[in-house]
JSON list of C-alpha atoms in Angstrom, two decimals:
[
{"chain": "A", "resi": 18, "resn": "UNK", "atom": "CA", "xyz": [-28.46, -87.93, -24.32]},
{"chain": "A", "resi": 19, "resn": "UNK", "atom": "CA", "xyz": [-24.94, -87.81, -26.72]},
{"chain": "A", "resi": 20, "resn": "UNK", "atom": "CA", "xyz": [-26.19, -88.87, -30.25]},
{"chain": "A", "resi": 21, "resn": "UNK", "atom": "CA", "xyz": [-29.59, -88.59, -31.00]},
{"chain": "A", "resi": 22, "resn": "UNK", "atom": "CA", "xyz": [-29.74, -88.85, -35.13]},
{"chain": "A", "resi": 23, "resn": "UNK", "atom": "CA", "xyz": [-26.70, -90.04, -37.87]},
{"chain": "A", "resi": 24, "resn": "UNK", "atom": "CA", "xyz": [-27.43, -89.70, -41.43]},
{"chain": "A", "resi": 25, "resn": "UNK", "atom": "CA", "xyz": [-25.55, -90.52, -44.31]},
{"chain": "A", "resi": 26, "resn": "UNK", "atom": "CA", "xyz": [-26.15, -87.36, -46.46]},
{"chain": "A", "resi": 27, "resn": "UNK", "atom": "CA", "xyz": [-23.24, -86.15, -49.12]},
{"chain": "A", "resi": 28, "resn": "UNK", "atom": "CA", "xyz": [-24.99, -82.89, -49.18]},
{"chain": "A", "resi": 29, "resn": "UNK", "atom": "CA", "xyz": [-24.18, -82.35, -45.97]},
{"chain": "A", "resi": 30, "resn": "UNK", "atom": "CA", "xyz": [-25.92, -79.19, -44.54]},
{"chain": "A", "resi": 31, "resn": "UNK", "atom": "CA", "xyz": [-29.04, -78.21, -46.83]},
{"chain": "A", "resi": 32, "resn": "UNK", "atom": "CA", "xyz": [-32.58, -76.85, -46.46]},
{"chain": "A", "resi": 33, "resn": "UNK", "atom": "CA", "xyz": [-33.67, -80.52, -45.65]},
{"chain": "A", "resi": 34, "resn": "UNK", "atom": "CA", "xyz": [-31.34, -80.84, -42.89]},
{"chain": "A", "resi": 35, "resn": "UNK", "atom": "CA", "xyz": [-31.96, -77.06, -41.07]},
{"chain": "A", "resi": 36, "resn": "UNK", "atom": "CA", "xyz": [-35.61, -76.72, -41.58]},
{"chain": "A", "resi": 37, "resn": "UNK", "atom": "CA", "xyz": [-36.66, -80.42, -40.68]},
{"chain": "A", "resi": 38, "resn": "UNK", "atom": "CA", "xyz": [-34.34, -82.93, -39.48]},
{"chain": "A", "resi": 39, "resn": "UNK", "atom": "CA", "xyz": [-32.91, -80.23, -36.66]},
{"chain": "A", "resi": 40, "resn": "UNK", "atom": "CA", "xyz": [-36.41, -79.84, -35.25]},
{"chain": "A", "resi": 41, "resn": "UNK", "atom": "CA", "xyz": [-37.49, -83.63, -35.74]},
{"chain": "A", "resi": 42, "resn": "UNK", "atom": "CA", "xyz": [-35.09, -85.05, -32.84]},
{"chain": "A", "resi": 43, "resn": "UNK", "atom": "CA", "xyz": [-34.52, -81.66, -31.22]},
{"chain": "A", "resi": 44, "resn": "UNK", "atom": "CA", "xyz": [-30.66, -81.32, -31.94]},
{"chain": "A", "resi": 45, "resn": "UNK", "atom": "CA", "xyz": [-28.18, -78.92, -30.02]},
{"chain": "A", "resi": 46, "resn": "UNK", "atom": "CA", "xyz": [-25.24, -79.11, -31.62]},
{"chain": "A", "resi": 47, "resn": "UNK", "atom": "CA", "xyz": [-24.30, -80.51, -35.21]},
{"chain": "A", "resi": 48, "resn": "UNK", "atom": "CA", "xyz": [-21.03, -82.73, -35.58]},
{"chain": "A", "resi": 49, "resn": "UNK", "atom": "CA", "xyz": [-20.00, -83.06, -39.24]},
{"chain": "A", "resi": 50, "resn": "UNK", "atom": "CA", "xyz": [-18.23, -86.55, -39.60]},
{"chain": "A", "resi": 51, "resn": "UNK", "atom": "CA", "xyz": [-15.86, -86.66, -41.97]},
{"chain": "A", "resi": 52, "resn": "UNK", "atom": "CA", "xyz": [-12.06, -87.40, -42.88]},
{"chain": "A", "resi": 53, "resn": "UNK", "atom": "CA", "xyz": [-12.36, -85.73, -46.29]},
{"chain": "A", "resi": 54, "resn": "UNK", "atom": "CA", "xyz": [-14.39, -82.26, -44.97]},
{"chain": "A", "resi": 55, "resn": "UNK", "atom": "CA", "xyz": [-12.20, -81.81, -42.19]},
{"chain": "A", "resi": 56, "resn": "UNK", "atom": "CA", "xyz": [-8.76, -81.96, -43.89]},
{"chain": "A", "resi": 57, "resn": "UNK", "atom": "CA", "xyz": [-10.35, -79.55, -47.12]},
{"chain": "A", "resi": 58, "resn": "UNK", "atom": "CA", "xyz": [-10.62, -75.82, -46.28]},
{"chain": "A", "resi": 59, "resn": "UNK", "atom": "CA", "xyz": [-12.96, -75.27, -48.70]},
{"chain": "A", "resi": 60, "resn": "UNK", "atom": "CA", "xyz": [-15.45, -77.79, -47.95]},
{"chain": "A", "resi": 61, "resn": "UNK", "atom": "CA", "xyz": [-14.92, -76.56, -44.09]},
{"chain": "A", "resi": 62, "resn": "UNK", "atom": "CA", "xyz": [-16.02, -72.85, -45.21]},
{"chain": "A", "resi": 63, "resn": "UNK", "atom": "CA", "xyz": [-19.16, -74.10, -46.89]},
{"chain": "A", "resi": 64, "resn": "UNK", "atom": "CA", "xyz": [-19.86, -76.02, -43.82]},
{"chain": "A", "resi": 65, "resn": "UNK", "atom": "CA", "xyz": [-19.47, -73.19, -41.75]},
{"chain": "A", "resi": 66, "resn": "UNK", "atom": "CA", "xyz": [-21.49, -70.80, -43.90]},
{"chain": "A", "resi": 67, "resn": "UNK", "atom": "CA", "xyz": [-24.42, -73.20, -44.26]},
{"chain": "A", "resi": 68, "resn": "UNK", "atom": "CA", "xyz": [-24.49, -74.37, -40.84]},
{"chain": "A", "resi": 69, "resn": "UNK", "atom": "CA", "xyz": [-27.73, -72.79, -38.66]},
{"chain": "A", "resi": 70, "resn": "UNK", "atom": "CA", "xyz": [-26.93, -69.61, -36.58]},
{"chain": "A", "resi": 71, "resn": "UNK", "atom": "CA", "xyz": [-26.38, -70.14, -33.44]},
{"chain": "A", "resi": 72, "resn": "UNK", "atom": "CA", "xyz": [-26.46, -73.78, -33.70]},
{"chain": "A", "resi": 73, "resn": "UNK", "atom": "CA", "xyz": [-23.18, -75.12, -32.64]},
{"chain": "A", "resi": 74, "resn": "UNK", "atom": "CA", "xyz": [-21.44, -77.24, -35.33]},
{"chain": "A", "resi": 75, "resn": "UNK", "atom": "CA", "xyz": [-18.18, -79.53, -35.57]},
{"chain": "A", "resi": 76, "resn": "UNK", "atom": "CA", "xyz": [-16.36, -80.57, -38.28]},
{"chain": "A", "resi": 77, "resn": "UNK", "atom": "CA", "xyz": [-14.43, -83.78, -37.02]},
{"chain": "A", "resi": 78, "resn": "UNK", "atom": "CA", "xyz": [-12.43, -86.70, -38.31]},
{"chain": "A", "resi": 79, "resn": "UNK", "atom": "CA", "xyz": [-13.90, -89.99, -37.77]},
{"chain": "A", "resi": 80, "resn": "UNK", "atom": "CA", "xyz": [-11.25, -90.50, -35.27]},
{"chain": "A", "resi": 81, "resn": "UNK", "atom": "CA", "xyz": [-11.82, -87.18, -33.71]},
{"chain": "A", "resi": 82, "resn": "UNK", "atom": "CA", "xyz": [-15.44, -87.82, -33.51]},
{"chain": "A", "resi": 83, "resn": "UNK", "atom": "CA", "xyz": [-15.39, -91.52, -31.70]},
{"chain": "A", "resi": 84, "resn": "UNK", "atom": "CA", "xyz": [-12.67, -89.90, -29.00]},
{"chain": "A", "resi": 85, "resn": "UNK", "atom": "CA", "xyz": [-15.00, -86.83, -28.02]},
{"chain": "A", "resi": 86, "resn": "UNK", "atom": "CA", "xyz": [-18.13, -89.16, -28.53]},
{"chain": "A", "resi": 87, "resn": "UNK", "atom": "CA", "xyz": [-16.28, -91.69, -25.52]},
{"chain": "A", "resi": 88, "resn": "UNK", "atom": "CA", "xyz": [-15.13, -88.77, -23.24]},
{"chain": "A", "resi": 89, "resn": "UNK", "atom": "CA", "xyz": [-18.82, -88.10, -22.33]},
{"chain": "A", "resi": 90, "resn": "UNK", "atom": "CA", "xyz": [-18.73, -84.02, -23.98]},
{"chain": "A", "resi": 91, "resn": "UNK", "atom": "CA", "xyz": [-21.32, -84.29, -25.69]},
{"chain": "A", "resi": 92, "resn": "UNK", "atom": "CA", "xyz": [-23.71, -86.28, -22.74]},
{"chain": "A", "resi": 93, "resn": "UNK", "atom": "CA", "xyz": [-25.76, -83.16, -21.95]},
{"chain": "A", "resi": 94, "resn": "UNK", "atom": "CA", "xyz": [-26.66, -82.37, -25.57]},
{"chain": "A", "resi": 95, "resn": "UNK", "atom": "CA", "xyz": [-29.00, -84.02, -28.45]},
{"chain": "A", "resi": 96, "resn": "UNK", "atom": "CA", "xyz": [-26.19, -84.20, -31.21]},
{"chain": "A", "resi": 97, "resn": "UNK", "atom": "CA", "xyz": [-26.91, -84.52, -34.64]},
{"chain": "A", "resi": 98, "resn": "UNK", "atom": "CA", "xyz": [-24.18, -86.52, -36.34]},
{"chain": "A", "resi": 99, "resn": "UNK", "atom": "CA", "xyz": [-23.67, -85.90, -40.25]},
{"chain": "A", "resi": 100, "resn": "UNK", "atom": "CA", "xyz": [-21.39, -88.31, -42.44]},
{"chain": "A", "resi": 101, "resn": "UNK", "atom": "CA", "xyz": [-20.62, -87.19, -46.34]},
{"chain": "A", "resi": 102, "resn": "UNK", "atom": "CA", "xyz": [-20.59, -91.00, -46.54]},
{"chain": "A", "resi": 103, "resn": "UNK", "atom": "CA", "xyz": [-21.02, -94.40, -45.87]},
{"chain": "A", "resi": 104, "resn": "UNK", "atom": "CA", "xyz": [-17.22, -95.10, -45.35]},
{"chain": "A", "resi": 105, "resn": "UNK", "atom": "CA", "xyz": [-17.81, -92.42, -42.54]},
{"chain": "A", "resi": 106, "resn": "UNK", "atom": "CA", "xyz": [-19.97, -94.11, -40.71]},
{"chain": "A", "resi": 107, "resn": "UNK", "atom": "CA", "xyz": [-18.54, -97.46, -40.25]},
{"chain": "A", "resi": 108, "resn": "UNK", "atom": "CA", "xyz": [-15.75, -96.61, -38.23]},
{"chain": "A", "resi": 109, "resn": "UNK", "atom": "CA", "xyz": [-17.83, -95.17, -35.46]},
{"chain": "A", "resi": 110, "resn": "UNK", "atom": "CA", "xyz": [-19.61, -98.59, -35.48]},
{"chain": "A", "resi": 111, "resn": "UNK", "atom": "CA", "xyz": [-16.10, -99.91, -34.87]},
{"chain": "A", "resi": 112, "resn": "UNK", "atom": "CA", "xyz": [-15.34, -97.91, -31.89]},
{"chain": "A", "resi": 113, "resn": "UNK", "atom": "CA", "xyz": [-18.38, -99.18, -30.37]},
{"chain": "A", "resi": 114, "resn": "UNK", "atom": "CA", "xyz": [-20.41, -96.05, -30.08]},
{"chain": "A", "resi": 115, "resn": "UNK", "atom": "CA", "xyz": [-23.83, -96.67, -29.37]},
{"chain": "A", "resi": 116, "resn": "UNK", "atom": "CA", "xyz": [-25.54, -96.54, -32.84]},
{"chain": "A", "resi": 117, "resn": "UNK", "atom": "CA", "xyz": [-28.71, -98.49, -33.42]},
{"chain": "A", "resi": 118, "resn": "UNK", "atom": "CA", "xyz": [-29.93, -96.75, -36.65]},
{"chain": "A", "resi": 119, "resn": "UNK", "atom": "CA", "xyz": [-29.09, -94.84, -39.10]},
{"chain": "A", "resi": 120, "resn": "UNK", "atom": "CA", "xyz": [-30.86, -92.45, -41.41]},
{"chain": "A", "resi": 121, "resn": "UNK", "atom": "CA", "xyz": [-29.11, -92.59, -45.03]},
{"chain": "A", "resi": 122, "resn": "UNK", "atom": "CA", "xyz": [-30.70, -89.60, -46.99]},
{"chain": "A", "resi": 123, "resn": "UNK", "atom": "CA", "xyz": [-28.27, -88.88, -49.94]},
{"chain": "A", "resi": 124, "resn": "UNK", "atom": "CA", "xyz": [-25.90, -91.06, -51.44]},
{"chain": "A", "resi": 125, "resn": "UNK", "atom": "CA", "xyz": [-24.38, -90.30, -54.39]},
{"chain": "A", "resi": 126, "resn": "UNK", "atom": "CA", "xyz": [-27.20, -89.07, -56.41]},
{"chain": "A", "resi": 127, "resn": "UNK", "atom": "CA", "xyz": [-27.17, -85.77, -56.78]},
{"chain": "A", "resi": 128, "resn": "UNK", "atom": "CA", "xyz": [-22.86, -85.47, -56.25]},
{"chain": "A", "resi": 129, "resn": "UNK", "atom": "CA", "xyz": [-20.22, -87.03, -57.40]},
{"chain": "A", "resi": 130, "resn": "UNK", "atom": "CA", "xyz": [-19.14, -90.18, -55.59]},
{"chain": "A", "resi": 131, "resn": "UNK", "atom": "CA", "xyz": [-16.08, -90.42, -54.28]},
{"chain": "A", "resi": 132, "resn": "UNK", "atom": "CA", "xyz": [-15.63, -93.60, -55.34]},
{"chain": "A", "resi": 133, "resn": "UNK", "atom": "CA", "xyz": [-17.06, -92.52, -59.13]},
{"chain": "A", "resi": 134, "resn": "UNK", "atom": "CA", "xyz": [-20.49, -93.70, -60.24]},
{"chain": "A", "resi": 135, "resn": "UNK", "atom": "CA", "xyz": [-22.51, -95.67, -58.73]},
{"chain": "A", "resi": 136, "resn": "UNK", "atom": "CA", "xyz": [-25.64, -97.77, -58.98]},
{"chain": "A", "resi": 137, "resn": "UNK", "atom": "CA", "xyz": [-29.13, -96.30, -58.01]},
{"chain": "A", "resi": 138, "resn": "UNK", "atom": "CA", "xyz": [-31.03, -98.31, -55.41]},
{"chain": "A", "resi": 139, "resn": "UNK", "atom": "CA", "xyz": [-33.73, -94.95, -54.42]},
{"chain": "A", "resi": 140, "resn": "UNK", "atom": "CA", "xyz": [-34.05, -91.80, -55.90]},
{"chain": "A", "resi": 141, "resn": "UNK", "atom": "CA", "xyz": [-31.20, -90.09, -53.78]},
{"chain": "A", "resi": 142, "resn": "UNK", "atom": "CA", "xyz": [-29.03, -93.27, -53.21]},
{"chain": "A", "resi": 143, "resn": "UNK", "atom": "CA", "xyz": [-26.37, -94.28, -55.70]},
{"chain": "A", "resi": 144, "resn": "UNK", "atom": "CA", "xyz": [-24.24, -97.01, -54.12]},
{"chain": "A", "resi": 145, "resn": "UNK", "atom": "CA", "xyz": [-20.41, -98.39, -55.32]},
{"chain": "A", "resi": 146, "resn": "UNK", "atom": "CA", "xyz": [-19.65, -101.70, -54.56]},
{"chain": "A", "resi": 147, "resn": "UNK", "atom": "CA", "xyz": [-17.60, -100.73, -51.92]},
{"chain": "A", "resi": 148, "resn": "UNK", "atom": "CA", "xyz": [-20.98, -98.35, -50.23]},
{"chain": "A", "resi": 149, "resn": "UNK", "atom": "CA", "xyz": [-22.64, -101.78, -50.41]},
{"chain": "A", "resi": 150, "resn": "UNK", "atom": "CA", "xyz": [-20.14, -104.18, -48.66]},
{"chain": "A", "resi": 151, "resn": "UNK", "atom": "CA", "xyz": [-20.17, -101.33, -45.76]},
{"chain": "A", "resi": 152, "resn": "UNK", "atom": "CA", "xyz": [-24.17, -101.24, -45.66]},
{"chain": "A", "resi": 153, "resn": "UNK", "atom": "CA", "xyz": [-23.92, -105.14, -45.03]},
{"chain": "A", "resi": 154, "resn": "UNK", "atom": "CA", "xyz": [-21.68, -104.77, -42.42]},
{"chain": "A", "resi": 155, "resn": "UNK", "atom": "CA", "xyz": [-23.35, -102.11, -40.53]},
{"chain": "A", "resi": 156, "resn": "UNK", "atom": "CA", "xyz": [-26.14, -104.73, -40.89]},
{"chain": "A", "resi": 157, "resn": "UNK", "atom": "CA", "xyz": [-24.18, -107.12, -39.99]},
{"chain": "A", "resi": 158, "resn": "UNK", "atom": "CA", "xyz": [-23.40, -105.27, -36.65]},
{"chain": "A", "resi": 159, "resn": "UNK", "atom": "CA", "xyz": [-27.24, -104.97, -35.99]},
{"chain": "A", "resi": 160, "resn": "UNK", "atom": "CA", "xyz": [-27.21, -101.63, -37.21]},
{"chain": "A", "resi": 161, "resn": "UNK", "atom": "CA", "xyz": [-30.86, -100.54, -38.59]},
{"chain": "A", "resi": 162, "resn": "UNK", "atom": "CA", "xyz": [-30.78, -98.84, -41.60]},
{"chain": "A", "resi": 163, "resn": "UNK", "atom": "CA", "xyz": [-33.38, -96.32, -42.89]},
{"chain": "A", "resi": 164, "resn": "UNK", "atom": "CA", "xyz": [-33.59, -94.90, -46.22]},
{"chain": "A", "resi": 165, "resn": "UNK", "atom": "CA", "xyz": [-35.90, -91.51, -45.39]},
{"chain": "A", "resi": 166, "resn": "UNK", "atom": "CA", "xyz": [-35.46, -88.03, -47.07]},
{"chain": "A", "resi": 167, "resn": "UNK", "atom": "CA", "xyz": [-36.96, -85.76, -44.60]},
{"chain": "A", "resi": 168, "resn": "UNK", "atom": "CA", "xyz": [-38.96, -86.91, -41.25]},
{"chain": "A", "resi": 169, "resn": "UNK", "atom": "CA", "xyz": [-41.82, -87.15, -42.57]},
{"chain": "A", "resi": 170, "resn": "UNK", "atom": "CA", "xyz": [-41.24, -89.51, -45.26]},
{"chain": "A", "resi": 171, "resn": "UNK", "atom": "CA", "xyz": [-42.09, -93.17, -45.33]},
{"chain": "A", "resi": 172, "resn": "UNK", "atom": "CA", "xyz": [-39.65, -95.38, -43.49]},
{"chain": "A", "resi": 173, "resn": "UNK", "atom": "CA", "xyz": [-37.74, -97.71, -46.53]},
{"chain": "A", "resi": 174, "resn": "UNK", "atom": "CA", "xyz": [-35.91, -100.25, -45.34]},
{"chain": "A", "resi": 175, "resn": "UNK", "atom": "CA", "xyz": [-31.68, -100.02, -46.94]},
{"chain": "A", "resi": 176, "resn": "UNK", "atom": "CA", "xyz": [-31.47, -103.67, -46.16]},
{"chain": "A", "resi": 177, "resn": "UNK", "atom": "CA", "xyz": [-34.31, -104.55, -48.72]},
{"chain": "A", "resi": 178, "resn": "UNK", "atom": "CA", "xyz": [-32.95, -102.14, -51.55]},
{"chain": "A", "resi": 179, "resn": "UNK", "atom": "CA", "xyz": [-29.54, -103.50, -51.20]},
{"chain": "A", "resi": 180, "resn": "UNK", "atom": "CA", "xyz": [-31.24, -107.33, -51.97]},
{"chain": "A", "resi": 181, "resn": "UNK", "atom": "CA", "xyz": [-31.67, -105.76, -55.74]},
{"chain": "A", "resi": 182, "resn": "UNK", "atom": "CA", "xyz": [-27.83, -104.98, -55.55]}
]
């Protein structure tokens, strides 16, 4: 099955993500997705001490990610890929991995962005300039994008909020 759920969510591992998403598409293993998390110890340790027991979980580079994505590991499992952020995602699109859709929960609102402040488009989405010209190319590359805290939530389409931008 490989990848069954990526979200966009700087929060990374939360109550949102272990008591709902987990369950919603039946995950097996979590894959954190991120250059910046995987080269910062400390952000690794609160990944690790967050993530669910005995729930396997991965912090990769992007890089790391698209090679163990292609070599067919992860076929037998329902994996639950996590980005910090947008700039995250796009270079699994890249690579060709087979992502249709993607859930963006938190951006920017309730963190500081990387990139510093941005505009709000939703009540948990802030986007930079630079969050918005990698939305429209995820577009773009047929990409669906869904703006949806937890499951149950109403779908919002990204594509329509970003017409505001």
């Amino acid at each position: 099955m490989a990848i069954v759920l990526v979200r966009i969510d700087d929060r990374l591992i939360h109550g949102q993500i272990t008591t709902a998403w987990i369950a919603d598409v039946g995950a097996t293993r979590i894959v954190i997705c991120s250059d910046e998390v995987a080269n910062d110890p400390l952000q690794r340790t609160i990944v690790n001490i967050t993530a669910p027991p005995r729930m396997p979980t991965e912090i990769l580079t992007t890089e790391q990610t698209v090679q163990v994505a292609k070599s067919g590991v992860w076929d037998r499992e329902r994996v639950f890929v996590l980005c910090k952020y947008p700039s995250d995602v796009l270079p699994l699109v890249r690579a060709g991995l087979d992502i249709k859709e993607i859930n963006v929960g938190n951006v920017g609102g309730m963190t500081q962005h990387k990139g510093g402040p941005g505009k709000q488009i939703f009540k948990s989405i802030a986007v930079t300039e630079e969050d918005v010209q990698i939305f429209r190319e995820l577009l773009q590359a047929g990409v669906k994008l869904e703006v949806r805290v937890v499951p149950r939530d109403h779908r919002v389409d990204l594509a329509t909020l970003l017409e505001k931008v």
